[in-house]
Amino acid sequence: MTSHSQSAPRGSVHDQVNLPSPTGWPVLLAVGLALIAGGVISSGYVTFLGALIAVAACVGWFRDVLPQERHVPVIVVPQEIVIVSSRRKVARMAPRGLARARLPLEIYPISAGIKGGLAGGVAMALLAMFYGVVSHRSIWYPINLLGAVVYAHVQVTAPEMEAFHIELLLVATALHITTCVLVGLLYGTLLPMLPRRPVLLGGLFAPLVWTGLLHSILSIVDPVLNQHIDWLWFLASQIAFGLVAGVVVVRQVRVPTWQYPFSVRAGVESPGMMGDGDSRD
Amino acid sequence: MAADSIAVPLPRTESRSLLLDWLCTVDHKKIGMMYIVYALIFLVIMGCEAILMRIQLARPESTFLSADAFNRLFTMHGTTGIFFVAMPILIGFGNYFVPLMIGARDMAFPRLNAFSFWMTAFGGILLYASFFTGGSLLHGGDAPAVGWFAYAPLTSPAFSPGHGTDFWNLSLLLAGIGSIGAAVNFIATVLCMRCPGMTLGKMPLFAWMNLVTGGLILVAISPLTAAQLMLMADRFLGGHFFDPAAGGQPVMWMHFFWIFGHPEVYVLIIPSFAFISEVLPVFSRKAIFGYPAMVAATAGIGFVSLGVWAHHLFTVGMPSYGNAFFVLTTMVVAVPTGIKIFNWLATMWGGKIRFATPMLFCIGFLFQFLIGGLTGVMLATAPFDWQLNNSYFVVAHFHYIIVGGILFAIFAAFYYWFPKMTGRMLSEKLGKWHFWIFVLGFHLTFDFMHVPGLLGMPRRVYTYQAGRGWGVWNMISSIGVIFQAAAILIFVYNIVHSYFRGALAGNDPWDAWTLEWATTSPPAEYNFSSVPAVRSRRPLWDIKHPEDPDWKYE
Ligand SMILES: [Cu+2]
């Protein structure tokens, strides 16, 4: 519904439009209702008077709109309205002959992010297990630690943390894969946006910031977990993830960004959309 | 002036026509102006109330005001500010500009529109009538003294004798009817009155945000009205809804009130977002960044804000699941809000920014709203709130939102749209003075107000002992008010002076892109001599840059 029910038919004679006629009934109705309210505080007579006014105003209002809404014709004075900009110059990026572009011009397909995330995840897991062997003589230690973040069934004693627990392995694996894929997807989206040295930024800088953040808040959020984390190794595994995921993503083939909105690609035709015989390739 | 060309249809007798004109008008522009002027008057009144309170609190153990008068003042200050300043001013701008921006000749229900305004107006008048009844005017007459959220059982006849509470109750009932009328009108107008070519996806964000606000008002006001009717039953008919001695529940009032009260915050902030979303792009010379995300974030905020009310009740004592739920939902609101802030920043990023007064107020809004939002997230954390609820920290927080956010957005809107409404520009020079002095005063008052809150000063105390370490901070806060008041005086002077003497604005002084700038300033009664048709979100850009119109890319 985009037309005007209350104005003159569009496109016809422009010298006159019908506007709703001014009326005093709405303000009188408001007066009536206000008096009803005021009477509650002061006196029943005021309420009674307010009610009378309100009823009268309602009747008057109805007669204004029923059976036919009352209008006043207003003469339209046609005016030449010139719409120009004082700023004719438009700065543009104009890459590859496009007047405007959706940036970045090329992106990685979604699969790139998933591949990168999984590859990074493998590298990270291997490094973490290596850490487990070196420091606790058990590859299960880091897995138990991760699993215990959400599934705290195991007592926090050294032997327990180094033993094998099937539930913790399952929980940790699910957590690890989900997180890696999600972060991988983030990498796939972000890396084309980073202007230079995407692997350096994504592989070193981001893990550093992220680890720093986590390091600063984990002592508050989960002090027990915090005691069990070797932050140097943690940082190392984050960087391993970042580098591997970054390299894998960057080696994928990029695809050009769709330059037309979805509605256009889907061939939706409706008023206001592209249209008017404008040819596009 | 362009307005001279409006044809007057009926011959009128000059003497009484002006008053009758305004009383009987159903023109959305005139009604919008009445809302705005009415709200401005109340803005000055509530400011005076604030000044009195700040004088009282500037020094410890002050006897400037009586405890009674102080209670009445903060109740009136809060109630006026929310219901009779912020809401009418925002609804007023919406009234004026939604039809213009969507290329309509009026709101969907012009008579309802007039009725809504007058209900709001009489609500405010009834509220202020309370000053002139009952006791002496010096002690605030019989004005309500129950705080703007009027918790039970303080509102029961036993604790609130006299009619103060009834004035509060009845005036808000009246204003509530007005708000609901305005909401219905916004929704119907935006959904049904758009000009040809303006699909929902091509509407200015201003219209989108007023649509969401309308929906929120509809949902939010009804619980308040329901609770108020219960309160009336308690006070007049011997009901026991909120009387614990008879099995009633004061906590029920809290829930009812805040189911209204929290969405109400968004009823005020979303139209403010609307102003920012229109002004920022024009003064950055770029299209708004992430239009669909802005629409989605607005709808998201509207939706989530309906499920956060009990964060006002952490100290009342809820089960831990209740606490956790309301902590989480409240924090979730920060996500769409963050999206908006980033989108505004991205709009400015790389743009050719003009630091005109409307833009200055927008930038002030961005900073202050961000800080207010962050203290909001702090208070949303239940344990933090257990410490600081009902302290001056909370007062500082919500003034950061209401003054630093909403009021700054309103000022931006004034400087931006005043030329359209009157045909004359507001003075840029005075505007810059207004901005900088107000910024100074705002930060003096409200930055330093956080500190006594952290030191344990409860809100709504009418005085405090010396030697608690609160004095200095309160003194600084009070000094800030001097600057704020001076800035407001400059603003009011600017409005009055520019209305008569300001530079002529022309149709499109800011080189803007939405439809309201495609007609005369002020617009004729019928808005547009012929109904416009649009093809993109920036119809005037398309006309100004035919070689590179937006519609090819949207
Ligand atoms: Cu709230």
mmCIF file of N, CA, C and O in Angstrom, chain A residues 1-2 4 6-7 10 14 17 20 22-23 26-27 29-31 33 37 40-41 61 65 69-70 73 75-77 79 81 85-88 90 92 99-100 102 261 271-272 274 276, chain B residues 5 7 9 24 26 103-105 108 110-111 115 118-119 122 163 167 170 192 194 196 199 202 236 285 354 511 518-520 526 529-531 535 541 544-545 547-548 550 552-554:
data_model
loop_
_atom_site.group_PDB
_atom_site.id
_atom_site.type_symbol
_atom_site.label_atom_id
_atom_site.label_comp_id
_atom_site.label_asym_id
_atom_site.label_seq_id
_atom_site.Cartn_x
_atom_site.Cartn_y
_atom_site.Cartn_z
ATOM 1 N N MET A 1 0.848 -1.196 0.000
ATOM 2 C CA MET A 1 0.000 0.000 0.000
ATOM 3 C C MET A 1 0.874 1.232 0.000
ATOM 4 O O MET A 1 1.491 1.541 0.985
ATOM 5 N N THR A 2 0.958 1.858 -1.086
ATOM 6 C CA THR A 2 1.831 3.019 -1.095
ATOM 7 C C THR A 2 1.104 4.271 -1.544
ATOM 8 O O THR A 2 1.693 5.318 -1.661
ATOM 9 N N HIS A 4 -2.064 7.224 -1.465
ATOM 10 C CA HIS A 4 -2.627 8.077 -0.426
ATOM 11 C C HIS A 4 -4.126 7.973 -0.410
ATOM 12 O O HIS A 4 -4.786 8.368 -1.347
ATOM 13 N N GLN A 6 -6.023 9.570 1.559
ATOM 14 C CA GLN A 6 -6.732 10.775 1.976
ATOM 15 C C GLN A 6 -6.456 11.984 1.102
ATOM 16 O O GLN A 6 -7.028 13.031 1.316
ATOM 17 N N SER A 7 -5.565 11.834 0.182
ATOM 18 C CA SER A 7 -5.280 12.998 -0.638
ATOM 19 C C SER A 7 -5.899 12.804 -2.011
ATOM 20 O O SER A 7 -6.444 11.756 -2.328
ATOM 21 N N ARG A 10 -3.425 10.795 -7.160
ATOM 22 C CA ARG A 10 -2.133 11.215 -7.615
ATOM 23 C C ARG A 10 -2.113 11.339 -9.130
ATOM 24 O O ARG A 10 -2.809 10.629 -9.841
ATOM 25 N N HIS A 14 -3.291 18.959 -10.327
ATOM 26 C CA HIS A 14 -2.438 19.235 -9.192
ATOM 27 C C HIS A 14 -2.816 20.523 -8.485
ATOM 28 O O HIS A 14 -2.157 20.916 -7.552
ATOM 29 N N VAL A 17 -5.763 19.817 -3.449
ATOM 30 C CA VAL A 17 -5.774 18.548 -2.725
ATOM 31 C C VAL A 17 -6.769 18.655 -1.580
ATOM 32 O O VAL A 17 -7.010 19.736 -1.043
ATOM 33 N N PRO A 20 -7.786 16.700 5.486
ATOM 34 C CA PRO A 20 -8.800 16.582 6.540
ATOM 35 C C PRO A 20 -9.075 17.954 7.146
ATOM 36 O O PRO A 20 -8.144 18.720 7.410
ATOM 37 N N PRO A 22 -9.892 20.926 9.694
ATOM 38 C CA PRO A 22 -9.602 21.166 11.115
ATOM 39 C C PRO A 22 -10.843 20.904 11.952
ATOM 40 O O PRO A 22 -11.966 21.124 11.492
ATOM 41 N N THR A 23 -10.648 20.420 13.156
ATOM 42 C CA THR A 23 -11.797 20.114 13.989
ATOM 43 C C THR A 23 -11.454 20.316 15.457
ATOM 44 O O THR A 23 -10.327 20.055 15.875
ATOM 45 N N PRO A 26 -11.410 16.663 18.814
ATOM 46 C CA PRO A 26 -10.353 15.939 19.561
ATOM 47 C C PRO A 26 -9.904 16.676 20.817
ATOM 48 O O PRO A 26 -9.798 16.060 21.885
ATOM 49 N N VAL A 27 -9.707 17.977 20.715
ATOM 50 C CA VAL A 27 -9.242 18.696 21.909
ATOM 51 C C VAL A 27 -10.345 18.712 22.955
ATOM 52 O O VAL A 27 -10.090 18.578 24.153
ATOM 53 N N LEU A 29 -12.590 16.341 23.411
ATOM 54 C CA LEU A 29 -12.608 15.014 24.027
ATOM 55 C C LEU A 29 -11.502 14.904 25.075
ATOM 56 O O LEU A 29 -11.701 14.367 26.171
ATOM 57 N N ALA A 30 -10.325 15.447 24.722
ATOM 58 C CA ALA A 30 -9.225 15.426 25.687
ATOM 59 C C ALA A 30 -9.593 16.230 26.936
ATOM 60 O O ALA A 30 -9.306 15.810 28.061
ATOM 61 N N VAL A 31 -10.245 17.383 26.736
ATOM 62 C CA VAL A 31 -10.688 18.174 27.886
ATOM 63 C C VAL A 31 -11.627 17.341 28.753
ATOM 64 O O VAL A 31 -11.489 17.273 29.987
ATOM 65 N N LEU A 33 -11.948 14.063 29.025
ATOM 66 C CA LEU A 33 -11.268 12.983 29.753
ATOM 67 C C LEU A 33 -10.411 13.540 30.885
ATOM 68 O O LEU A 33 -10.347 12.959 31.975
ATOM 69 N N ALA A 37 -10.699 12.713 34.917
ATOM 70 C CA ALA A 37 -9.590 12.361 35.801
ATOM 71 C C ALA A 37 -9.467 13.356 36.947
ATOM 72 O O ALA A 37 -9.309 12.972 38.109
ATOM 73 N N VAL A 40 -11.856 12.876 39.806
ATOM 74 C CA VAL A 40 -11.555 11.807 40.756
ATOM 75 C C VAL A 40 -10.866 12.395 41.982
ATOM 76 O O VAL A 40 -11.080 11.961 43.110
ATOM 77 N N ILE A 41 -10.052 13.420 41.746
ATOM 78 C CA ILE A 41 -9.348 14.045 42.855
ATOM 79 C C ILE A 41 -10.212 15.098 43.541
ATOM 80 O O ILE A 41 -10.234 15.199 44.761
ATOM 81 N N TRP A 61 -17.234 14.194 16.954
ATOM 82 C CA TRP A 61 -16.137 13.559 16.193
ATOM 83 C C TRP A 61 -16.711 12.565 15.178
ATOM 84 O O TRP A 61 -16.340 12.559 14.006
ATOM 85 N N VAL A 65 -16.593 12.311 10.812
ATOM 86 C CA VAL A 65 -16.004 11.295 9.930
ATOM 87 C C VAL A 65 -17.032 10.344 9.336
ATOM 88 O O VAL A 65 -16.710 9.577 8.429
ATOM 89 N N GLU A 69 -15.784 11.301 5.670
ATOM 90 C CA GLU A 69 -14.778 12.131 6.304
ATOM 91 C C GLU A 69 -14.844 13.549 5.742
ATOM 92 O O GLU A 69 -14.942 13.732 4.527
ATOM 93 N N ARG A 70 -14.804 14.526 6.614
ATOM 94 C CA ARG A 70 -14.908 15.903 6.138
ATOM 95 C C ARG A 70 -13.554 16.413 5.652
ATOM 96 O O ARG A 70 -12.544 16.212 6.311
ATOM 97 N N PRO A 73 -10.754 21.478 0.666
ATOM 98 C CA PRO A 73 -9.888 21.530 -0.506
ATOM 99 C C PRO A 73 -8.844 22.628 -0.308
ATOM 100 O O PRO A 73 -9.163 23.723 0.131
ATOM 101 N N ILE A 75 -5.816 24.705 -2.224
ATOM 102 C CA ILE A 75 -5.273 24.946 -3.562
ATOM 103 C C ILE A 75 -3.759 24.801 -3.535
ATOM 104 O O ILE A 75 -3.075 25.377 -2.686
ATOM 105 N N VAL A 76 -3.262 24.022 -4.427
ATOM 106 C CA VAL A 76 -1.819 23.814 -4.499
ATOM 107 C C VAL A 76 -1.194 24.871 -5.391
ATOM 108 O O VAL A 76 -1.654 25.104 -6.502
ATOM 109 N N VAL A 77 -0.221 25.522 -4.854
ATOM 110 C CA VAL A 77 0.516 26.478 -5.673
ATOM 111 C C VAL A 77 1.732 25.744 -6.230
ATOM 112 O O VAL A 77 2.628 25.375 -5.483
ATOM 113 N N GLN A 79 5.132 24.847 -7.439
ATOM 114 C CA GLN A 79 6.398 25.539 -7.215
ATOM 115 C C GLN A 79 7.506 24.799 -7.908
ATOM 116 O O GLN A 79 7.549 23.572 -7.890
ATOM 117 N N ILE A 81 10.695 23.501 -7.608
ATOM 118 C CA ILE A 81 11.701 23.208 -6.589
ATOM 119 C C ILE A 81 12.903 22.584 -7.278
ATOM 120 O O ILE A 81 12.823 21.492 -7.835
ATOM 121 N N SER A 85 22.854 19.792 -5.907
ATOM 122 C CA SER A 85 23.867 19.735 -4.861
ATOM 123 C C SER A 85 24.893 20.811 -5.118
ATOM 124 O O SER A 85 25.244 21.085 -6.259
ATOM 125 N N SER A 86 25.352 21.439 -4.039
ATOM 126 C CA SER A 86 26.435 22.395 -4.207
ATOM 127 C C SER A 86 27.767 21.653 -4.289
ATOM 128 O O SER A 86 28.795 22.232 -4.554
ATOM 129 N N ARG A 87 27.704 20.362 -4.015
ATOM 130 C CA ARG A 87 28.938 19.555 -4.053
ATOM 131 C C ARG A 87 28.821 18.559 -5.188
ATOM 132 O O ARG A 87 28.361 17.453 -5.001
ATOM 133 N N ARG A 88 29.262 18.997 -6.355
ATOM 134 C CA ARG A 88 29.103 18.130 -7.515
ATOM 135 C C ARG A 88 30.129 17.014 -7.524
ATOM 136 O O ARG A 88 29.936 15.990 -8.145
ATOM 137 N N VAL A 90 32.204 13.925 -6.558
ATOM 138 C CA VAL A 90 32.028 12.739 -5.739
ATOM 139 C C VAL A 90 33.329 11.961 -5.735
ATOM 140 O O VAL A 90 33.866 11.635 -6.791
ATOM 141 N N ARG A 92 35.429 8.701 -5.372
ATOM 142 C CA ARG A 92 35.113 7.266 -5.437
ATOM 143 C C ARG A 92 36.372 6.420 -5.572
ATOM 144 O O ARG A 92 37.432 6.900 -5.925
ATOM 145 N N ALA A 99 31.618 1.830 -10.774
ATOM 146 C CA ALA A 99 31.412 3.132 -10.145
ATOM 147 C C ALA A 99 31.399 2.969 -8.631
ATOM 148 O O ALA A 99 31.911 3.787 -7.891
ATOM 149 N N ARG A 100 30.760 1.922 -8.175
ATOM 150 C CA ARG A 100 30.782 1.615 -6.752
ATOM 151 C C ARG A 100 31.019 0.135 -6.604
ATOM 152 O O ARG A 100 30.744 -0.644 -7.502
ATOM 153 N N ARG A 102 31.221 -3.376 -3.820
ATOM 154 C CA ARG A 102 31.136 -3.986 -2.494
ATOM 155 C C ARG A 102 32.508 -4.519 -2.152
ATOM 156 O O ARG A 102 33.074 -5.293 -2.913
ATOM 157 N N PRO A 261 22.963 -6.740 -5.167
ATOM 158 C CA PRO A 261 22.309 -7.262 -3.969
ATOM 159 C C PRO A 261 21.531 -8.539 -4.276
ATOM 160 O O PRO A 261 21.210 -8.822 -5.425
ATOM 161 N N PRO A 271 8.255 -2.521 -7.267
ATOM 162 C CA PRO A 271 8.460 -1.080 -7.459
ATOM 163 C C PRO A 271 9.666 -0.605 -6.665
ATOM 164 O O PRO A 271 9.888 -1.049 -5.544
ATOM 165 N N GLY A 272 10.436 0.261 -7.257
ATOM 166 C CA GLY A 272 11.575 0.818 -6.544
ATOM 167 C C GLY A 272 12.826 0.011 -6.708
ATOM 168 O O GLY A 272 13.894 0.403 -6.264
ATOM 169 N N MET A 274 15.761 -1.552 -8.926
ATOM 170 C CA MET A 274 16.419 -1.435 -10.238
ATOM 171 C C MET A 274 15.464 -0.821 -11.255
ATOM 172 O O MET A 274 15.109 0.315 -11.164
ATOM 173 N N ASP A 276 12.914 0.058 -14.687
ATOM 174 C CA ASP A 276 12.776 1.033 -15.750
ATOM 175 C C ASP A 276 13.713 0.771 -16.919
ATOM 176 O O ASP A 276 14.395 1.667 -17.411
ATOM 177 N N SER B 5 3.454 31.234 -0.099
ATOM 178 C CA SER B 5 2.715 30.740 -1.252
ATOM 179 C C SER B 5 1.636 29.741 -0.871
ATOM 180 O O SER B 5 0.923 29.259 -1.730
ATOM 181 N N ALA B 7 -1.749 28.412 -0.056
ATOM 182 C CA ALA B 7 -3.076 28.968 -0.264
ATOM 183 C C ALA B 7 -3.939 28.683 0.945
ATOM 184 O O ALA B 7 -3.940 27.582 1.470
ATOM 185 N N PRO B 9 -7.511 28.076 2.294
ATOM 186 C CA PRO B 9 -8.741 27.687 1.620
ATOM 187 C C PRO B 9 -9.968 28.479 2.045
ATOM 188 O O PRO B 9 -10.786 28.836 1.226
ATOM 189 N N CYS B 24 -7.587 23.584 16.813
ATOM 190 C CA CYS B 24 -8.380 22.684 15.971
ATOM 191 C C CYS B 24 -7.559 22.008 14.888
ATOM 192 O O CYS B 24 -8.093 21.267 14.084
ATOM 193 N N VAL B 26 -5.345 19.666 12.576
ATOM 194 C CA VAL B 26 -5.056 18.239 12.476
ATOM 195 C C VAL B 26 -3.826 18.030 11.589
ATOM 196 O O VAL B 26 -3.533 16.931 11.161
ATOM 197 N N GLY B 103 7.103 10.797 2.220
ATOM 198 C CA GLY B 103 6.378 11.391 1.100
ATOM 199 C C GLY B 103 4.874 11.366 1.245
ATOM 200 O O GLY B 103 4.148 11.235 0.259
ATOM 201 N N ALA B 104 4.367 11.489 2.483
ATOM 202 C CA ALA B 104 2.925 11.475 2.708
ATOM 203 C C ALA B 104 2.432 12.895 2.965
ATOM 204 O O ALA B 104 3.213 13.802 3.238
ATOM 205 N N ARG B 105 1.119 13.069 2.874
ATOM 206 C CA ARG B 105 0.568 14.400 3.112
ATOM 207 C C ARG B 105 0.244 14.616 4.583
ATOM 208 O O ARG B 105 0.077 15.737 5.035
ATOM 209 N N ALA B 108 -1.534 8.971 9.330
ATOM 210 C CA ALA B 108 -2.653 8.138 8.896
ATOM 211 C C ALA B 108 -3.965 8.596 9.535
ATOM 212 O O ALA B 108 -5.008 8.611 8.879
ATOM 213 N N PRO B 110 -5.244 11.798 11.287
ATOM 214 C CA PRO B 110 -4.931 13.167 11.717
ATOM 215 C C PRO B 110 -5.687 13.593 12.975
ATOM 216 O O PRO B 110 -5.128 14.273 13.826
ATOM 217 N N ARG B 111 -6.947 13.187 13.102
ATOM 218 C CA ARG B 111 -7.717 13.630 14.281
ATOM 219 C C ARG B 111 -7.221 12.932 15.541
ATOM 220 O O ARG B 111 -7.083 13.553 16.595
ATOM 221 N N PHE B 115 -5.825 14.528 19.035
ATOM 222 C CA PHE B 115 -6.318 14.033 20.323
ATOM 223 C C PHE B 115 -5.150 13.543 21.194
ATOM 224 O O PHE B 115 -5.071 13.863 22.384
ATOM 225 N N TRP B 118 -3.267 16.407 22.708
ATOM 226 C CA TRP B 118 -3.968 17.109 23.793
ATOM 227 C C TRP B 118 -4.061 16.256 25.047
ATOM 228 O O TRP B 118 -4.042 16.784 26.162
ATOM 229 N N MET B 119 -4.153 14.943 24.886
ATOM 230 C CA MET B 119 -4.146 14.085 26.077
ATOM 231 C C MET B 119 -2.823 14.249 26.831
ATOM 232 O O MET B 119 -2.791 14.408 28.050
ATOM 233 N N PHE B 122 -2.775 17.701 28.519
ATOM 234 C CA PHE B 122 -3.582 17.832 29.737
ATOM 235 C C PHE B 122 -3.020 16.972 30.857
ATOM 236 O O PHE B 122 -3.163 17.311 32.035
ATOM 237 N N HIS B 163 -3.535 13.949 47.952
ATOM 238 C CA HIS B 163 -3.805 13.520 46.588
ATOM 239 C C HIS B 163 -2.583 13.517 45.695
ATOM 240 O O HIS B 163 -2.701 13.323 44.490
ATOM 241 N N PHE B 167 -2.525 12.521 41.734
ATOM 242 C CA PHE B 167 -2.140 13.391 40.617
ATOM 243 C C PHE B 167 -1.171 12.665 39.694
ATOM 244 O O PHE B 167 -1.306 12.680 38.471
ATOM 245 N N LEU B 170 -3.117 9.749 37.839
ATOM 246 C CA LEU B 170 -4.104 10.145 36.829
ATOM 247 C C LEU B 170 -3.452 10.862 35.661
ATOM 248 O O LEU B 170 -3.834 10.661 34.507
ATOM 249 N N CYS B 192 1.373 2.238 5.953
ATOM 250 C CA CYS B 192 0.356 2.411 4.910
ATOM 251 C C CYS B 192 0.463 3.678 4.076
ATOM 252 O O CYS B 192 -0.259 3.817 3.096
ATOM 253 N N ARG B 194 3.304 5.267 2.704
ATOM 254 C CA ARG B 194 4.548 5.578 2.000
ATOM 255 C C ARG B 194 4.286 5.910 0.541
ATOM 256 O O ARG B 194 3.360 5.376 -0.077
ATOM 257 N N PRO B 196 4.949 6.229 -3.602
ATOM 258 C CA PRO B 196 5.263 5.180 -4.566
ATOM 259 C C PRO B 196 6.763 4.910 -4.613
ATOM 260 O O PRO B 196 7.569 5.836 -4.621
ATOM 261 N N THR B 199 9.663 1.123 -0.754
ATOM 262 C CA THR B 199 9.455 -0.155 -0.074
ATOM 263 C C THR B 199 9.991 -0.024 1.343
ATOM 264 O O THR B 199 10.663 0.950 1.671
ATOM 265 N N LYS B 202 13.529 0.714 1.577
ATOM 266 C CA LYS B 202 14.033 1.994 1.091
ATOM 267 C C LYS B 202 13.598 3.152 1.986
ATOM 268 O O LYS B 202 13.823 4.315 1.667
ATOM 269 N N PHE B 236 -8.798 4.249 46.019
ATOM 270 C CA PHE B 236 -10.156 4.820 46.077
ATOM 271 C C PHE B 236 -11.209 3.810 46.481
ATOM 272 O O PHE B 236 -12.230 4.159 47.039
ATOM 273 N N ARG B 285 28.918 13.132 4.664
ATOM 274 C CA ARG B 285 28.817 13.041 3.207
ATOM 275 C C ARG B 285 28.920 11.608 2.721
ATOM 276 O O ARG B 285 29.527 11.336 1.686
ATOM 277 N N ARG B 354 31.780 17.431 8.184
ATOM 278 C CA ARG B 354 31.569 18.863 8.465
ATOM 279 C C ARG B 354 31.185 19.003 9.930
ATOM 280 O O ARG B 354 30.164 18.468 10.348
ATOM 281 N N ASP B 511 22.307 20.249 2.133
ATOM 282 C CA ASP B 511 22.612 19.386 1.001
ATOM 283 C C ASP B 511 22.355 17.922 1.381
ATOM 284 O O ASP B 511 23.222 17.059 1.282
ATOM 285 N N ALA B 518 12.975 18.054 -0.013
ATOM 286 C CA ALA B 518 12.529 18.243 -1.397
ATOM 287 C C ALA B 518 11.302 19.135 -1.464
ATOM 288 O O ALA B 518 10.657 19.229 -2.500
ATOM 289 N N THR B 519 10.954 19.776 -0.345
ATOM 290 C CA THR B 519 9.817 20.688 -0.377
ATOM 291 C C THR B 519 10.257 22.002 0.261
ATOM 292 O O THR B 519 11.403 22.154 0.656
ATOM 293 N N THR B 520 9.304 22.931 0.334
ATOM 294 C CA THR B 520 9.680 24.246 0.836
ATOM 295 C C THR B 520 9.942 24.205 2.341
ATOM 296 O O THR B 520 9.555 23.273 3.031
ATOM 297 N N TYR B 526 0.077 20.929 2.501
ATOM 298 C CA TYR B 526 -0.077 19.631 1.845
ATOM 299 C C TYR B 526 1.276 18.942 1.620
ATOM 300 O O TYR B 526 1.365 17.958 0.903
ATOM 301 N N SER B 529 3.691 19.456 -3.431
ATOM 302 C CA SER B 529 2.681 19.850 -4.416
ATOM 303 C C SER B 529 2.312 18.665 -5.298
ATOM 304 O O SER B 529 1.179 18.545 -5.739
ATOM 305 N N SER B 530 3.245 17.787 -5.552
ATOM 306 C CA SER B 530 2.862 16.516 -6.155
ATOM 307 C C SER B 530 3.578 15.417 -5.388
ATOM 308 O O SER B 530 4.709 15.597 -4.938
ATOM 309 N N VAL B 531 2.883 14.299 -5.237
ATOM 310 C CA VAL B 531 3.443 13.241 -4.405
ATOM 311 C C VAL B 531 4.710 12.688 -5.061
ATOM 312 O O VAL B 531 4.705 12.336 -6.235
ATOM 313 N N ARG B 535 13.168 5.864 -5.653
ATOM 314 C CA ARG B 535 13.725 4.598 -6.129
ATOM 315 C C ARG B 535 14.848 4.109 -5.235
ATOM 316 O O ARG B 535 15.371 3.015 -5.450
ATOM 317 N N TRP B 541 19.690 12.243 -3.437
ATOM 318 C CA TRP B 541 20.988 11.942 -4.054
ATOM 319 C C TRP B 541 20.765 11.565 -5.523
ATOM 320 O O TRP B 541 21.497 12.015 -6.404
ATOM 321 N N LYS B 544 20.259 14.608 -7.456
ATOM 322 C CA LYS B 544 21.436 15.481 -7.529
ATOM 323 C C LYS B 544 22.564 14.857 -8.329
ATOM 324 O O LYS B 544 23.431 15.557 -8.828
ATOM 325 N N HIS B 545 22.588 13.545 -8.391
ATOM 326 C CA HIS B 545 23.683 12.874 -9.090
ATOM 327 C C HIS B 545 23.114 11.882 -10.097
ATOM 328 O O HIS B 545 23.240 10.670 -9.929
ATOM 329 N N GLU B 547 24.045 10.910 -12.796
ATOM 330 C CA GLU B 547 24.998 10.029 -13.484
ATOM 331 C C GLU B 547 25.347 8.814 -12.620
ATOM 332 O O GLU B 547 25.880 7.827 -13.116
ATOM 333 N N ASP B 548 25.030 8.894 -11.314
ATOM 334 C CA ASP B 548 25.431 7.806 -10.437
ATOM 335 C C ASP B 548 24.409 7.630 -9.314
ATOM 336 O O ASP B 548 24.714 7.845 -8.150
ATOM 337 N N ASP B 550 21.763 6.095 -6.550
ATOM 338 C CA ASP B 550 21.829 4.995 -5.582
ATOM 339 C C ASP B 550 21.045 3.769 -6.026
ATOM 340 O O ASP B 550 21.397 2.652 -5.703
ATOM 341 N N LYS B 552 20.749 2.106 -8.465
ATOM 342 C CA LYS B 552 21.402 1.055 -9.244
ATOM 343 C C LYS B 552 22.068 0.025 -8.344
ATOM 344 O O LYS B 552 22.417 -1.047 -8.786
ATOM 345 N N TYR B 553 22.259 0.417 -7.096
ATOM 346 C CA TYR B 553 23.083 -0.447 -6.243
ATOM 347 C C TYR B 553 22.347 -0.980 -5.031
ATOM 348 O O TYR B 553 22.923 -1.708 -4.241
ATOM 349 N N GLU B 554 21.096 -0.578 -4.826
ATOM 350 C CA GLU B 554 20.447 -1.006 -3.591
ATOM 351 C C GLU B 554 19.652 -2.287 -3.796
ATOM 352 O O GLU B 554 18.970 -2.433 -4.780
#
